[in-house]
PDB file of C-alpha atoms in Angstrom:
ATOM      1  CA  HIS F 220      21.499 -57.205 -76.756  1.00 50.00           C
ATOM      2  CA  ILE F 221      19.610 -57.598 -80.038  1.00 53.00           C
ATOM      3  CA  ILE F 222      20.352 -55.014 -82.756  1.00 53.00           C
ATOM      4  CA  ALA F 223      18.408 -54.827 -85.974  1.00 50.00           C
ATOM      5  CA  THR F 224      19.975 -52.705 -88.788  1.00 49.00           C
ATOM      6  CA  THR F 225      17.004 -52.319 -91.172  1.00 48.00           C
ATOM      7  CA  GLY F 226      13.299 -51.680 -90.775  1.00 50.00           C
ATOM      8  CA  ASP F 227      12.606 -55.194 -92.061  1.00 51.00           C
ATOM      9  CA  SER F 228      14.985 -56.675 -89.492  1.00 53.00           C
ATOM     10  CA  TYR F 229      13.388 -54.580 -86.717  1.00 54.00           C
ATOM     11  CA  ASP F 230       9.941 -55.926 -87.584  1.00 57.00           C
ATOM     12  CA  LEU F 231      11.202 -59.491 -87.493  1.00 57.00           C
ATOM     13  CA  VAL F 232      12.935 -58.953 -84.154  1.00 59.00           C
ATOM     14  CA  ARG F 233       9.752 -57.428 -82.646  1.00 60.00           C
ATOM     15  CA  ARG F 234       7.666 -60.279 -83.871  1.00 60.00           C
ATOM     16  CA  PHE F 235      10.226 -62.834 -82.573  1.00 59.00           C
ATOM     17  CA  LEU F 236      10.003 -61.253 -79.166  1.00 59.00           C
ATOM     18  CA  TYR F 237       6.213 -61.294 -79.370  1.00 60.00           C
ATOM     19  CA  HIS F 238       6.183 -65.018 -80.067  1.00 58.00           C
ATOM     20  CA  HIS F 239       8.815 -65.678 -77.397  1.00 53.00           C
ATOM     21  CA  PRO F 240       7.586 -63.631 -74.351  1.00 50.00           C
ATOM     22  CA  GLU F 241      10.229 -65.184 -72.100  1.00 44.00           C
ATOM     23  CA  ALA F 242      12.815 -63.091 -73.942  1.00 44.00           C
ATOM     24  CA  VAL F 243      11.421 -60.111 -72.007  1.00 41.00           C
ATOM     25  CA  PHE F 244      13.577 -61.216 -69.125  1.00 36.00           C
ATOM     26  CA  VAL F 245      16.855 -61.542 -71.046  1.00 36.00           C
ATOM     27  CA  HIS F 246      19.233 -59.291 -69.172  1.00 32.00           C
ATOM     28  CA  PHE F 247      18.457 -55.845 -70.617  1.00 29.00           C
ATOM     29  CA  PRO F 248      17.108 -57.000 -73.978  1.00 33.00           C
ATOM     30  CA  ILE F 249      16.977 -54.292 -76.564  1.00 36.00           C
ATOM     31  CA  ALA F 250      15.493 -54.151 -80.030  1.00 37.00           C
ATOM     32  CA  VAL F 251      16.987 -51.099 -81.671  1.00 36.00           C
ATOM     33  CA  GLU F 252      15.779 -49.778 -84.956  1.00 36.00           C
ATOM     34  CA  CYS F 253      18.472 -48.286 -87.156  1.00 36.00           C
ATOM     35  CA  ARG F 254      17.027 -46.921 -90.390  1.00 36.00           C
ATOM     36  CA  GLY F 255      20.288 -46.927 -92.291  1.00 37.00           C
ATOM     37  CA  ASN F 256      21.129 -50.025 -94.392  1.00 36.00           C
ATOM     38  CA  TRP F 257      24.615 -51.289 -93.611  1.00 37.00           C
ATOM     39  CA  GLY F 258      26.427 -53.722 -95.952  1.00 38.00           C
ATOM     40  CA  VAL F 259      24.443 -54.931 -98.913  1.00 38.00           C
ATOM     41  CA  ARG F 260      21.471 -52.576 -99.441  1.00 40.00           C
ATOM     42  CA  TYR F 261      18.025 -53.802 -98.523  1.00 41.00           C
ATOM     43  CA  VAL F 262      19.261 -57.095 -97.084  1.00 45.00           C
ATOM     44  CA  PRO F 263      17.852 -57.436 -93.526  1.00 49.00           C
ATOM     45  CA  MET F 264      20.552 -57.982 -90.877  1.00 58.00           C
ATOM     46  CA  ALA F 265      20.426 -58.571 -87.197  1.00 62.00           C
ATOM     47  CA  TYR F 266      23.175 -59.039 -84.610  1.00 62.00           C
ATOM     48  CA  ILE F 267      23.147 -60.829 -81.243  1.00 64.00           C
ATOM     49  CA  ILE F 268      25.688 -59.299 -78.891  1.00 60.00           C
ATOM     50  CA  GLY F 269      26.935 -61.637 -76.149  1.00 58.00           C
ATOM     51  CA  ARG F 270      27.574 -60.880 -72.456  1.00 55.00           C
ATOM     52  CA  ASP F 271      31.254 -60.152 -73.280  1.00 56.00           C
ATOM     53  CA  GLY F 272      30.227 -57.395 -75.686  1.00 57.00           C
ATOM     54  CA  LYS F 273      31.356 -59.271 -78.766  1.00 61.00           C
ATOM     55  CA  VAL F 274      29.099 -60.173 -81.796  1.00 63.00           C
ATOM     56  CA  PHE F 275      27.861 -63.693 -81.063  1.00 63.00           C
ATOM     57  CA  TRP F 276      25.863 -64.044 -84.227  1.00 64.00           C
ATOM     58  CA  ALA F 277      25.094 -61.974 -87.284  1.00 65.00           C
ATOM     59  CA  GLY F 278      22.897 -62.768 -90.208  1.00 64.00           C
ATOM     60  CA  ASN F 279      19.570 -62.562 -91.986  1.00 61.00           C
ATOM     61  CA  PRO F 280      16.914 -62.787 -89.209  1.00 57.00           C
ATOM     62  CA  HIS F 281      14.930 -65.086 -91.535  1.00 57.00           C
ATOM     63  CA  THR F 282      17.524 -67.893 -91.067  1.00 61.00           C
ATOM     64  CA  GLY F 283      18.600 -69.442 -87.824  1.00 63.00           C
ATOM     65  CA  TYR F 284      17.714 -66.501 -85.579  1.00 59.00           C
ATOM     66  CA  GLN F 285      15.980 -68.460 -82.821  1.00 61.00           C
ATOM     67  CA  LYS F 286      18.650 -71.163 -82.564  1.00 66.00           C
ATOM     68  CA  ALA F 287      21.387 -68.561 -82.402  1.00 65.00           C
ATOM     69  CA  LEU F 288      19.569 -66.631 -79.647  1.00 61.00           C
ATOM     70  CA  GLU F 289      18.968 -69.832 -77.647  1.00 61.00           C
ATOM     71  CA  LYS F 290      22.651 -70.726 -78.003  1.00 63.00           C
ATOM     72  CA  ALA F 291      23.689 -67.242 -76.863  1.00 59.00           C
ATOM     73  CA  LEU F 292      21.483 -67.435 -73.783  1.00 56.00           C
ATOM     74  CA  ALA F 293      22.892 -70.870 -72.905  1.00 58.00           C
ATOM     75  CA  ALA F 294      26.494 -69.790 -73.291  1.00 57.00           C
ATOM     76  CA  PRO F 295      28.471 -69.495 -69.973  1.00 55.00           C
ATOM     77  CA  ALA F 296      29.316 -66.067 -68.670  1.00 56.00           C
ATOM     78  CA  PRO F 297      32.768 -65.010 -69.851  1.00 53.00           C
ATOM     79  CA  GLU F 298      33.698 -64.160 -66.177  1.00 55.00           C
ATOM     80  CA  LEU F 299      33.483 -67.843 -65.251  1.00 53.00           C
ATOM     81  CA  GLN F 300      36.828 -68.679 -66.746  1.00 54.00           C
ATOM     82  CA  ASP F 301      38.654 -66.162 -64.491  1.00 63.00           C
ATOM     83  CA  VAL F 302      36.926 -67.225 -61.279  1.00 69.00           C
ATOM     84  CA  PRO F 303      38.363 -69.763 -58.764  1.00 74.00           C
ATOM     85  CA  LYS F 304      36.421 -72.996 -58.822  1.00 76.00           C
ATOM     86  CA  LYS F 305      35.247 -72.499 -55.223  1.00 80.00           C
ATOM     87  CA  LEU F 306      33.571 -69.228 -56.203  1.00 82.00           C
ATOM     88  CA  ALA F 307      32.310 -70.126 -59.692  1.00 80.00           C
ATOM     89  CA  LYS F 308      29.026 -71.460 -58.286  1.00 85.00           C
ATOM     90  CA  HIS F 309      28.207 -67.969 -57.032  1.00 87.00           C
ATOM     91  CA  VAL F 310      28.652 -66.566 -60.506  1.00 83.00           C
ATOM     92  CA  SER F 311      26.225 -69.233 -61.665  1.00 81.00           C
ATOM     93  CA  GLU F 312      23.782 -68.171 -59.023  1.00 88.00           C
ATOM     94  CA  LEU F 313      24.135 -64.559 -60.291  1.00 86.00           C
ATOM     95  CA  TYR F 314      23.171 -65.549 -63.836  1.00 78.00           C
ATOM     96  CA  ALA F 315      20.430 -67.863 -62.558  1.00 83.00           C
ATOM     97  CA  GLU F 316      18.886 -64.709 -60.988  1.00 88.00           C
ATOM     98  CA  GLN F 317      19.382 -66.047 -57.456  1.00 92.00           C
ATOM     99  CA  TYR F 318      20.585 -62.678 -56.347  1.00 95.00           C
ATOM    100  CA  GLY F 319      20.178 -63.228 -52.610  1.00 96.00           C
ATOM    101  CA  LYS F 320      22.422 -66.302 -52.816  1.00 95.00           C
ATOM    102  CA  ALA F 321      24.876 -64.458 -55.024  1.00 94.00           C
ATOM    103  CA  LEU F 322      25.240 -61.716 -52.486  1.00 96.00           C
ATOM    104  CA  ARG F 323      25.670 -64.205 -49.645  1.00 96.00           C
ATOM    105  CA  GLY F 324      28.447 -65.778 -51.752  1.00 94.00           C
ATOM    106  CA  ALA F 325      29.968 -62.290 -52.192  1.00 93.00           C
ATOM    107  CA  LYS F 326      29.927 -61.832 -48.360  1.00 94.00           C
ATOM    108  CA  LYS F 327      31.715 -65.162 -47.918  1.00 92.00           C
ATOM    109  CA  ALA F 328      34.282 -64.180 -50.511  1.00 91.00           C
ATOM    110  CA  ARG F 329      35.015 -60.887 -48.681  1.00 92.00           C
ATOM    111  CA  GLU F 330      35.387 -62.683 -45.381  1.00 93.00           C
ATOM    112  CA  ALA F 331      37.855 -65.085 -47.072  1.00 89.00           C
ATOM    113  CA  GLY F 332      39.907 -62.152 -48.260  1.00 90.00           C
ATOM    114  CA  ASN F 333      38.680 -61.930 -51.853  1.00 88.00           C
ATOM    115  CA  ALA F 334      37.304 -58.363 -51.773  1.00 90.00           C
ATOM    116  CA  ALA F 335      37.742 -57.836 -55.485  1.00 88.00           C
ATOM    117  CA  PHE F 336      35.381 -60.717 -56.274  1.00 89.00           C
ATOM    118  CA  ALA F 337      32.900 -59.566 -53.679  1.00 91.00           C
ATOM    119  CA  GLU F 338      32.807 -56.052 -55.111  1.00 92.00           C
ATOM    120  CA  TRP F 339      32.386 -57.375 -58.647  1.00 88.00           C
ATOM    121  CA  MET F 340      29.401 -59.524 -57.518  1.00 90.00           C
ATOM    122  CA  GLU F 341      27.782 -56.622 -55.659  1.00 94.00           C
ATOM    123  CA  LYS F 342      28.150 -54.337 -58.708  1.00 90.00           C
ATOM    124  CA  ARG F 343      26.671 -56.941 -61.056  1.00 88.00           C
ATOM    125  CA  VAL F 344      23.615 -57.407 -58.843  1.00 93.00           C
ATOM    126  CA  LYS F 345      23.251 -53.615 -58.562  1.00 92.00           C
ATOM    127  CA  THR F 346      23.530 -53.408 -62.362  1.00 87.00           C
ATOM    128  CA  PHE F 347      20.835 -56.076 -62.964  1.00 88.00           C
ATOM    129  CA  HIS F 348      18.554 -54.357 -60.514  1.00 92.00           C
ATOM    130  CA  GLU F 349      18.986 -50.994 -62.310  1.00 89.00           C
ATOM    131  CA  ARG F 350      18.349 -52.657 -65.697  1.00 82.00           C
ATOM    132  CA  TYR F 351      15.123 -54.350 -64.578  1.00 88.00           C
ATOM    133  CA  MET F 352      13.904 -51.146 -62.951  1.00 90.00           C
ATOM    134  CA  PHE F 353      14.527 -49.499 -66.290  1.00 85.00           C
ATOM    135  CA  GLN F 354      12.050 -51.940 -67.778  1.00 84.00           C
ATOM    136  CA  VAL F 355       9.548 -51.033 -65.080  1.00 90.00           C
ATOM    137  CA  GLU F 356      10.022 -47.399 -65.770  1.00 89.00           C
ATOM    138  CA  ALA F 357       9.627 -47.929 -69.524  1.00 85.00           C
ATOM    139  CA  ALA F 358       6.292 -49.777 -68.924  1.00 89.00           C
ATOM    140  CA  GLU F 359       5.086 -46.920 -66.714  1.00 92.00           C
ATOM    141  CA  ARG F 360       6.014 -44.311 -69.311  1.00 89.00           C
ATOM    142  CA  ARG F 361       4.014 -46.307 -71.791  1.00 88.00           C
ATOM    143  CA  GLY F 362       1.076 -46.318 -69.392  1.00 92.00           C
ATOM    144  CA  ASP F 363       1.283 -50.159 -69.080  1.00 93.00           C
ATOM    145  CA  TYR F 364       0.959 -50.505 -65.275  1.00 96.00           C
ATOM    146  CA  TYR F 365      -0.103 -54.123 -65.719  1.00 95.00           C
ATOM    147  CA  LEU F 366       3.321 -54.980 -67.180  1.00 92.00           C
ATOM    148  CA  ALA F 367       5.041 -52.815 -64.581  1.00 94.00           C
ATOM    149  CA  SER F 368       3.166 -54.629 -61.801  1.00 96.00           C
ATOM    150  CA  THR F 369       4.017 -58.038 -63.401  1.00 94.00           C
ATOM    151  CA  ILE F 370       7.724 -57.284 -63.577  1.00 92.00           C
ATOM    152  CA  LEU F 371       7.816 -55.947 -60.088  1.00 96.00           C
ATOM    153  CA  LYS F 372       6.115 -59.120 -58.760  1.00 96.00           C
ATOM    154  CA  ARG F 373       8.872 -61.136 -60.415  1.00 93.00           C
ATOM    155  CA  LEU F 374      11.601 -58.865 -59.093  1.00 95.00           C
ATOM    156  CA  SER F 375      10.224 -59.138 -55.546  1.00 96.00           C
ATOM    157  CA  ALA F 376      10.953 -62.880 -55.815  1.00 95.00           C
ATOM    158  CA  ILE F 377      14.351 -62.862 -57.488  1.00 95.00           C
ATOM    159  CA  PHE F 378      15.725 -59.986 -55.383  1.00 97.00           C
ATOM    160  CA  ARG F 379      14.535 -61.506 -52.105  1.00 96.00           C
ATOM    161  CA  GLY F 380      17.342 -61.293 -49.527  1.00 96.00           C
ATOM    162  CA  THR F 381      19.040 -58.326 -51.198  1.00 97.00           C
ATOM    163  CA  PRO F 382      19.201 -54.652 -50.204  1.00 97.00           C
ATOM    164  CA  TYR F 383      16.728 -53.917 -53.013  1.00 98.00           C
ATOM    165  CA  GLU F 384      13.969 -56.180 -51.723  1.00 97.00           C
ATOM    166  CA  GLU F 385      12.187 -53.580 -49.539  1.00 97.00           C
ATOM    167  CA  ASP F 386      12.161 -50.862 -52.246  1.00 97.00           C
ATOM    168  CA  ILE F 387      10.760 -53.292 -54.800  1.00 97.00           C
ATOM    169  CA  LYS F 388       7.924 -54.294 -52.439  1.00 97.00           C
ATOM    170  CA  LYS F 389       7.089 -50.599 -51.769  1.00 98.00           C
ATOM    171  CA  LYS F 390       7.085 -49.824 -55.465  1.00 98.00           C
ATOM    172  CA  LEU F 391       4.892 -52.801 -56.231  1.00 98.00           C
ATOM    173  CA  SER F 392       2.391 -51.805 -53.495  1.00 98.00           C
ATOM    174  CA  ALA F 393       2.211 -48.226 -54.757  1.00 98.00           C
ATOM    175  CA  VAL F 394       1.677 -49.248 -58.349  1.00 98.00           C
ATOM    176  CA  ASN F 395      -1.077 -51.696 -57.454  1.00 97.00           C
ATOM    177  CA  LYS F 396      -2.801 -49.197 -55.178  1.00 97.00           C
ATOM    178  CA  GLU F 397      -2.572 -46.088 -57.429  1.00 97.00           C
ATOM    179  CA  HIS F 398      -3.135 -47.624 -60.849  1.00 97.00           C
ATOM    180  CA  ARG F 399      -5.906 -50.192 -60.364  1.00 96.00           C
ATOM    181  CA  LYS F 400      -7.874 -48.954 -63.352  1.00 95.00           C
ATOM    182  CA  GLU F 401      -4.877 -48.967 -65.697  1.00 96.00           C
ATOM    183  CA  ILE F 402      -3.847 -52.447 -64.465  1.00 97.00           C
ATOM    184  CA  LYS F 403      -7.287 -53.828 -65.230  1.00 96.00           C
ATOM    185  CA  LEU F 404      -7.356 -52.179 -68.759  1.00 95.00           C
ATOM    186  CA  TRP F 405      -3.860 -53.228 -69.731  1.00 95.00           C
ATOM    187  CA  GLY F 406      -4.481 -56.661 -68.236  1.00 95.00           C
ATOM    188  CA  LYS F 407      -7.237 -57.095 -70.798  1.00 95.00           C
ATOM    189  CA  TYR F 408      -4.853 -55.954 -73.549  1.00 94.00           C
ATOM    190  CA  HIS F 409      -2.282 -58.566 -72.586  1.00 92.00           C
ATOM    191  CA  GLU F 410      -4.925 -61.212 -72.205  1.00 93.00           C
ATOM    192  CA  ILE F 411      -5.983 -60.552 -75.796  1.00 92.00           C
ATOM    193  CA  ILE F 412      -2.532 -60.614 -77.321  1.00 86.00           C
ATOM    194  CA  GLU F 413      -1.690 -63.778 -75.277  1.00 85.00           C
ATOM    195  CA  SER F 414      -4.705 -65.514 -76.834  1.00 85.00           C
ATOM    196  CA  ALA F 415      -3.228 -64.942 -80.277  1.00 82.00           C
ATOM    197  CA  ARG F 416       0.277 -66.154 -79.433  1.00 73.00           C
ATOM    198  CA  THR F 417      -0.445 -69.550 -81.013  1.00 68.00           C
ATOM    199  CA  ALA F 418      -0.416 -67.647 -84.411  1.00 63.00           C
ATOM    200  CA  LYS F 419      -3.446 -69.707 -85.499  1.00 75.00           C
ATOM    201  CA  LYS F 420      -5.484 -67.756 -88.024  1.00 80.00           C
ATOM    202  CA  SER F 421      -8.751 -67.959 -86.046  1.00 87.00           C
ATOM    203  CA  ALA F 422      -7.055 -66.882 -82.822  1.00 85.00           C
ATOM    204  CA  VAL F 423      -5.337 -63.948 -84.522  1.00 85.00           C
ATOM    205  CA  GLU F 424      -8.597 -62.783 -86.220  1.00 90.00           C
ATOM    206  CA  LYS F 425     -10.488 -62.961 -82.871  1.00 92.00           C
ATOM    207  CA  ALA F 426      -7.675 -60.989 -81.157  1.00 91.00           C
ATOM    208  CA  LEU F 427      -7.746 -58.292 -83.870  1.00 92.00           C
ATOM    209  CA  LYS F 428     -11.505 -57.928 -83.364  1.00 94.00           C
ATOM    210  CA  ASP F 429     -11.140 -57.767 -79.611  1.00 94.00           C
ATOM    211  CA  LEU F 430      -8.371 -55.196 -79.878  1.00 93.00           C
ATOM    212  CA  ASN F 431     -10.540 -53.067 -82.211  1.00 92.00           C
ATOM    213  CA  LYS F 432     -13.322 -53.076 -79.544  1.00 92.00           C
ATOM    214  CA  LEU F 433     -10.873 -52.184 -76.841  1.00 92.00           C
ATOM    215  CA  VAL F 434      -9.317 -49.247 -78.685  1.00 88.00           C
ATOM    216  CA  LYS F 435     -12.771 -47.823 -79.614  1.00 90.00           C
ATOM    217  CA  LYS F 436     -13.542 -47.432 -75.929  1.00 89.00           C
ATOM    218  CA  HIS F 437     -10.187 -45.850 -75.203  1.00 91.00           C
ATOM    219  CA  ASP F 438      -9.288 -43.857 -78.291  1.00 86.00           C
ATOM    220  CA  GLY F 439      -6.776 -41.123 -77.575  1.00 87.00           C
ATOM    221  CA  GLU F 440      -5.398 -42.947 -74.539  1.00 91.00           C
ATOM    222  CA  PRO F 441      -1.897 -44.487 -74.341  1.00 91.00           C
ATOM    223  CA  ILE F 442      -3.258 -47.942 -74.860  1.00 93.00           C
ATOM    224  CA  ALA F 443      -4.466 -46.909 -78.354  1.00 93.00           C
ATOM    225  CA  ASP F 444      -0.876 -46.533 -79.488  1.00 89.00           C
ATOM    226  CA  ALA F 445       0.038 -49.936 -78.087  1.00 88.00           C
ATOM    227  CA  VAL F 446      -2.886 -51.511 -79.973  1.00 91.00           C
ATOM    228  CA  ALA F 447      -1.851 -49.886 -83.259  1.00 89.00           C
ATOM    229  CA  ASP F 448       1.701 -51.217 -82.715  1.00 83.00           C
ATOM    230  CA  ILE F 449       0.680 -54.794 -81.954  1.00 85.00           C
ATOM    231  CA  VAL F 450      -1.860 -54.869 -84.786  1.00 87.00           C
ATOM    232  CA  LYS F 451       1.049 -54.509 -87.190  1.00 81.00           C
ATOM    233  CA  VAL F 452       2.669 -57.536 -85.688  1.00 77.00           C
ATOM    234  CA  LEU F 453      -0.456 -59.681 -85.703  1.00 80.00           C
ATOM    235  CA  LYS F 454      -1.700 -58.731 -89.184  1.00 80.00           C
ATOM    236  CA  LYS F 455       1.546 -60.014 -90.857  1.00 73.00           C
ATOM    237  CA  PRO F 456       1.698 -63.752 -90.445  1.00 63.00           C
ATOM    238  CA  TRP F 457       4.906 -65.782 -90.268  1.00 61.00           C
ATOM    239  CA  SER F 458       6.247 -66.728 -93.645  1.00 60.00           C
ATOM    240  CA  ALA F 459       7.321 -70.322 -94.282  1.00 55.00           C
ATOM    241  CA  ARG F 460      10.900 -69.263 -93.999  1.00 54.00           C
ATOM    242  CA  GLU F 461      10.346 -67.493 -90.669  1.00 53.00           C
ATOM    243  CA  ALA F 462       8.429 -70.481 -89.306  1.00 51.00           C
ATOM    244  CA  ALA F 463      11.302 -72.845 -90.295  1.00 51.00           C
ATOM    245  CA  SER F 464      13.719 -70.678 -88.351  1.00 47.00           C
ATOM    246  CA  ARG F 465      11.695 -70.649 -85.157  1.00 46.00           C
TER     247      ARG F 465
END
């Protein structure tokens, strides 16, 4: 979980996630905007909450934010220390998003008489499925069926061999069939912002022009709000301090 406690921090977190798209698939990543200033007034603060629910890192997002996040993601799951060695590999499979393997491990554990471990694994897989589907639903509410389709394609692979596989495939098929127009439009949007991800001035300027053309054709549609939001991110370049912390 990523929590930003000021508007300034929130913008920094959003821009960090923009420049690090792989963070989209952190388990249930959240960038929360809290308008109140906590601690010293007007000093931006961000917190990274670990899998165990404890604060892993806290500080000014200008300094060391990327390294702290990378370290948090690489940290072993807290549950590993309480799991017998023979079963620990199945927990690793769980956090490696090999959910089919993880559930097969749970089945073996149950057959070996460790029902508590099996139930824990099954609940975790169920929870991860629910959280990823929340991301799909959020993309749909936004009107971004391209992103919804992209996430579902990924889920159809990582949930292969689980009870959720069939529902994911059906959902993906329905989205692709019913929202072809939106997928094409939002695909163009994602293509444009991807082209600017290098943060080179020329690439950003071209992206801003292309986004302006796109929004003129679709003014008043959901994509116009998305363009307005990403333009704020693109228009403000990384400062030297931010660049050093990346």
